[in-house]
Short mmCIF file of C-alpha atoms in Angstrom, two decimals:
data_model
loop_
_atom_site.label_atom_id
_atom_site.label_comp_id
_atom_site.label_asym_id
_atom_site.label_seq_id
_atom_site.Cartn_x
_atom_site.Cartn_y
_atom_site.Cartn_z
CA CYS T 1 187.67 160.89 67.76
CA ARG T 2 191.37 162.18 66.79
CA GLU T 3 191.50 164.66 69.99
CA SER T 4 191.32 161.75 72.54
CA LYS T 5 194.49 160.07 73.75
CA LEU T 6 193.09 156.69 73.10
CA SER T 7 192.90 157.46 69.44
CA GLY T 8 196.62 157.36 69.29
CA ILE T 9 196.57 160.80 67.97
CA GLY T 10 195.51 163.06 70.81
CA ASP T 11 195.81 166.13 68.77
CA THR T 12 193.53 169.05 70.06
CA ASP T 13 194.40 171.46 67.25
CA PHE T 14 191.21 172.51 65.17
CA CYS T 15 190.90 170.16 62.30
CA ASN T 16 187.90 171.07 59.80
CA CYS T 17 187.80 167.55 58.07
CA VAL T 18 188.83 164.16 58.89
CA TRP T 19 188.81 161.05 56.79
CA TYR T 20 188.62 157.39 57.48
CA ARG T 21 189.02 154.35 55.35
CA LYS T 22 188.70 150.72 56.14
CA LYS T 23 189.02 147.68 53.88
CA ILE T 24 186.74 144.62 54.83
CA THR T 25 185.64 141.33 53.36
CA LEU T 26 182.00 140.69 54.28
CA PRO T 27 181.17 137.27 55.81
CA LYS T 28 179.91 134.48 53.69
CA GLY T 29 176.07 134.24 53.58
CA TRP T 30 175.67 138.23 53.38
CA GLN T 31 174.76 138.06 49.96
CA GLY T 32 171.83 137.20 47.92
CA GLY T 33 168.56 138.62 48.91
CA LYS T 34 169.99 140.46 51.78
CA ARG T 35 170.79 144.22 52.89
CA VAL T 36 173.92 145.39 54.38
CA LEU T 37 173.55 148.27 56.70
CA LEU T 38 176.13 150.66 57.93
CA HIS T 39 175.43 151.81 61.47
CA ILE T 40 177.32 155.09 62.71
CA GLY T 41 176.70 155.53 66.61
CA ALA T 42 177.69 159.27 66.13
CA CYS T 43 180.06 161.34 64.02
CA ASP T 44 180.55 165.08 64.23
CA TYR T 45 179.31 166.92 62.10
CA LYS T 46 178.65 166.67 58.39
CA THR T 47 179.32 162.90 57.42
CA ASP T 48 179.63 161.46 53.92
CA VAL T 49 179.97 157.85 53.26
CA TRP T 50 181.38 156.20 50.21
CA VAL T 51 181.63 152.32 49.46
CA ASN T 52 184.01 151.20 46.73
CA GLY T 53 184.17 154.70 45.46
CA LYS T 54 180.47 155.13 45.15
CA TRP T 55 178.86 157.82 47.14
CA ILE T 56 176.11 156.42 49.40
CA ASP T 57 174.68 159.41 51.32
CA TYR T 58 175.43 161.85 54.01
CA HIS T 59 174.17 162.77 57.66
CA ILE T 60 174.32 165.98 59.47
CA GLY T 61 174.43 166.52 63.23
CA GLY T 62 176.86 165.09 65.77
CA TYR T 63 174.97 163.52 68.48
CA VAL T 64 172.49 160.90 67.29
CA ALA T 65 173.05 157.38 65.50
CA PHE T 66 172.34 156.93 61.82
CA THR T 67 172.22 154.13 59.28
CA MET T 68 172.88 153.79 55.62
CA ASP T 69 172.00 150.85 53.43
CA ILE T 70 175.43 150.19 51.35
CA THR T 71 174.00 147.03 49.71
CA LYS T 72 173.96 148.48 46.00
CA ALA T 73 177.76 149.60 46.39
CA LEU T 74 179.14 146.05 47.55
CA THR T 75 181.19 143.89 45.39
CA GLU T 76 182.62 140.14 45.58
CA GLY T 77 185.79 140.26 47.92
CA GLU T 78 187.29 143.18 49.38
CA THR T 79 184.98 146.24 49.89
CA ALA T 80 186.66 149.63 50.77
CA ILE T 81 184.43 151.89 53.27
CA THR T 82 185.52 155.72 53.22
CA ILE T 83 183.85 158.18 55.65
CA ARG T 84 184.64 161.94 55.74
CA ALA T 85 183.41 164.19 58.57
CA ILE T 86 183.37 167.76 58.02
CA ASP T 87 183.43 169.76 61.42
CA ASP T 88 184.31 173.45 61.01
CA LEU T 89 183.32 174.52 64.51
CA ARG T 90 184.83 177.93 64.34
CA THR T 91 182.56 179.19 61.49
CA GLY T 92 179.66 179.47 63.70
CA ASN T 93 177.59 177.60 60.99
CA GLN T 94 177.01 174.41 63.28
CA PRO T 95 175.89 173.85 66.78
CA ALA T 96 178.81 173.61 69.25
CA GLY T 97 177.40 172.69 72.42
CA LYS T 98 179.99 172.75 75.16
CA GLN T 99 182.76 172.04 72.81
CA SER T 100 185.76 174.35 73.50
CA PRO T 101 186.52 177.10 71.07
CA ARG T 102 190.09 176.97 72.51
CA TYR T 103 192.56 174.21 71.98
CA GLU T 104 192.33 172.92 75.52
CA SER T 105 189.04 172.37 77.96
CA PHE T 106 188.11 175.32 80.31
CA GLY T 107 185.26 176.15 82.44
CA CYS T 108 182.47 174.12 81.40
CA PHE T 109 183.73 173.64 77.94
CA TYR T 110 185.41 170.34 77.05
CA THR T 111 187.95 169.37 74.19
CA ARG T 112 186.29 169.12 70.85
CA THR T 113 185.16 165.98 69.36
CA THR T 114 185.88 165.69 65.61
CA GLY T 115 184.66 162.91 63.52
CA ILE T 116 183.51 159.48 64.41
CA TRP T 117 183.10 159.31 68.27
CA GLN T 118 180.73 156.44 68.67
CA THR T 119 180.81 152.74 67.44
CA VAL T 120 180.58 151.88 63.82
CA TRP T 121 179.33 148.55 62.87
CA LEU T 122 177.76 146.54 59.86
CA GLU T 123 174.37 144.49 60.10
CA CYS T 124 172.94 142.09 57.71
CA VAL T 125 169.33 141.96 57.41
CA PRO T 126 166.76 140.29 54.95
CA GLU T 127 165.35 142.15 52.14
CA VAL T 128 162.28 143.12 54.18
CA TYR T 129 162.97 143.91 57.78
CA LEU T 130 161.70 145.65 60.77
CA LYS T 131 163.48 149.13 60.87
CA SER T 132 161.95 150.24 64.31
CA ALA T 133 158.99 149.47 66.54
CA ARG T 134 157.27 151.57 69.13
CA TYR T 135 154.72 150.46 71.71
CA PHE T 136 152.08 152.53 73.49
CA ALA T 137 149.97 150.69 76.33
CA ASP T 138 146.59 152.04 77.39
CA ILE T 139 146.06 150.88 80.83
CA ASP T 140 142.50 152.16 81.31
CA ASP T 141 141.32 150.23 77.93
CA CYS T 142 143.48 147.41 78.58
CA THR T 143 144.93 147.88 75.01
CA MET T 144 148.44 148.15 73.19
CA THR T 145 149.19 149.88 70.03
CA ALA T 146 152.36 149.04 67.92
CA GLU T 147 153.87 151.55 65.46
CA LEU T 148 156.03 149.63 63.14
CA HIS T 149 158.44 150.70 60.49
CA VAL T 150 158.76 147.72 57.85
CA LYS T 151 161.57 148.62 55.30
CA GLY T 152 161.63 147.01 51.93
CA GLY T 153 158.37 145.94 51.42
CA GLU T 154 154.96 147.75 51.21
CA ASN T 155 151.97 146.11 52.75
CA THR T 156 153.84 143.43 54.36
CA PRO T 157 151.85 141.33 56.68
CA VAL T 158 152.97 141.45 60.36
CA SER T 159 151.75 139.26 63.33
CA LEU T 160 151.98 140.32 66.87
CA VAL T 161 151.69 138.43 70.02
CA ALA T 162 151.58 139.76 73.53
CA SER T 163 151.97 137.49 76.61
CA TYR T 164 152.29 138.01 80.12
CA GLU T 165 154.19 135.52 82.32
CA GLY T 166 154.33 133.05 79.53
CA LYS T 167 150.58 133.42 78.73
CA VAL T 168 149.25 134.90 75.55
CA VAL T 169 146.97 137.73 76.28
CA GLY T 170 146.62 139.24 72.81
CA LYS T 171 147.11 138.87 69.09
CA ALA T 172 146.79 141.08 66.07
#
């Protein structure tokens, strides 16, 4: 974030909006029947994303990771990713937590974090992929339930195999 010394900026003044732009070339093999996902570990507070000038989506909140599918905006060769973060802490219209209302840290308040403050990365996934999985064990019934969120394909068959110490103990 711009306020940190590690950013090379170290400016703790209030800043309502920051912009980031990065030009990249995707690796070979990331085209044709695949999706490209942009992951942002955290960005404070309202984040808008453009790829090659095309607006993709926005996210509100500064403390959780989010993902955007940027596949439709990609072109051959160089790709420009632009991110805008609006963070107007002083309006009182957004959560502030323990971010300082002053220029400096004091008491239990710490210097603000404007914009991107966690890792940003790209991921290449198949057209149909597992977005998330949660598992729930019921020890009394010796069962396990899996909650899967598959993206890109309705009614996609999924096979599950449970093992313990290398021995298969269940299939579904």
